Amino acid sequence: MMVVGYRFTIPDYDAKRWEKVPDVVFEKGKQYTFKGKFKRFSDQGFADARGLLDFTYYKAIDPTTGTEGWIAPKAAAWHPIELLRVEEEQRKLVEKVNKGNKKGK
């Protein structure tokens, strides 16, 4: 079965943020536990009439904490680092809107 969505392109301007995050790497012959969605067409444009696995996480030892957990690929929209960035961006936007509302009253 084809597995897709385990690697994303990181633009040069964003590379520093992802430097210390390990890549998703699989060793031949080892067994892994995956989370994903079985589809015929992935969100990234892959297709297979027999179906494919649109990858989201795999279970492994986190190198930073040393505990077993779910690891997302670098630069994925659902990676915890990216989720924190989006939350911070939204928080700043809400603050900006609230400041604008106070000025208008």
Coordinates of C-alpha atoms in Angstrom, one line a residue:
M1 CA 0.0 0.0 0.0
M2 CA 1.3 3.5 -0.9
V3 CA 1.9 5.7 2.1
V4 CA 1.8 9.5 1.4
G5 CA 2.0 12.7 3.4
Y6 CA 5.0 11.8 5.5
R7 CA 7.3 14.5 4.2
F8 CA 6.7 18.1 3.3
T9 CA 8.8 20.8 1.6
I10 CA 10.2 23.4 4.0
P11 CA 10.9 26.8 2.5
D12 CA 14.3 28.3 3.1
Y13 CA 12.9 31.1 5.2
D14 CA 11.3 28.6 7.6
A15 CA 14.2 26.0 7.8
K16 CA 15.6 27.3 11.1
R17 CA 12.4 26.6 12.9
W18 CA 12.5 22.9 11.8
E19 CA 16.3 22.3 12.3
K20 CA 16.1 20.3 15.5
V21 CA 12.9 18.4 14.6
P22 CA 13.8 14.9 13.4
D23 CA 12.7 13.6 10.0
V24 CA 10.2 10.7 9.6
V25 CA 12.5 7.8 8.8
F26 CA 11.5 4.2 8.6
E27 CA 13.9 1.2 8.7
K28 CA 13.2 -1.7 6.4
G29 CA 12.0 -4.8 8.3
K30 CA 10.9 -2.9 11.4
Q31 CA 7.2 -2.7 12.4
Y32 CA 5.6 0.6 13.1
T33 CA 2.2 1.8 14.3
F34 CA 0.7 4.5 12.1
K35 CA -2.2 6.9 12.3
G36 CA -3.7 8.1 9.0
K37 CA -6.7 7.9 6.7
F38 CA -7.3 5.3 4.1
K39 CA -8.3 7.2 0.9
R40 CA -8.2 6.9 -2.9
F41 CA -7.1 10.5 -3.3
S42 CA -4.9 12.3 -0.8
D43 CA -5.0 16.0 0.1
Q44 CA -1.5 16.4 -1.5
G45 CA -2.7 15.1 -4.9
F46 CA -1.7 11.4 -4.8
A47 CA -4.1 8.9 -6.1
D48 CA -4.4 5.1 -6.2
A49 CA -7.5 3.1 -7.2
R50 CA -6.5 0.4 -4.8
G51 CA -6.3 2.9 -1.9
L52 CA -3.5 4.6 0.0
L53 CA -2.7 5.7 3.5
D54 CA -2.6 9.5 4.0
F55 CA -0.1 9.5 6.9
T56 CA -0.5 11.7 9.9
Y57 CA 1.5 10.2 12.8
Y58 CA 3.6 7.2 13.8
K59 CA 4.4 5.9 17.3
A60 CA 8.1 6.1 18.2
I61 CA 10.4 7.3 21.0
D62 CA 10.6 11.0 21.0
P63 CA 14.3 12.0 21.0
T64 CA 13.7 15.1 23.0
T65 CA 11.7 13.6 25.8
G66 CA 12.7 9.9 25.6
T67 CA 9.1 8.8 25.9
E68 CA 7.1 6.9 23.4
G69 CA 4.5 9.1 21.6
W70 CA 3.0 10.0 18.3
I71 CA 5.4 11.8 16.0
A72 CA 4.2 14.0 13.1
P73 CA 6.2 14.9 10.1
K74 CA 8.2 18.2 9.9
A75 CA 6.2 21.1 8.5
A76 CA 2.9 19.3 8.6
A77 CA -0.1 21.5 9.4
W78 CA -0.9 19.3 12.4
H79 CA 2.7 19.2 13.8
P80 CA 2.7 20.7 17.4
I81 CA 5.2 23.4 16.4
E82 CA 3.1 24.5 13.5
L83 CA -0.1 24.5 15.7
L84 CA 1.6 26.7 18.2
R85 CA 2.6 29.1 15.5
V86 CA -0.9 29.3 14.2
E87 CA -2.3 29.8 17.7
E88 CA 0.1 32.7 18.3
E89 CA -0.8 34.3 15.0
Q90 CA -4.5 34.1 15.8
R91 CA -3.9 35.5 19.3
K92 CA -2.1 38.5 17.8
L93 CA -4.9 39.0 15.3
V94 CA -7.6 38.9 18.0
E95 CA -5.6 41.5 20.1
K96 CA -5.3 43.7 17.0
V97 CA -9.1 43.5 16.3
N98 CA -9.9 44.2 20.0
K99 CA -7.6 47.2 20.0
G100 CA -9.4 48.5 16.9
N101 CA -12.8 48.0 18.5
K102 CA -11.8 50.0 21.6
K103 CA -10.6 52.9 19.4
G104 CA -13.9 53.0 17.5
K105 CA -16.1 53.3 20.6

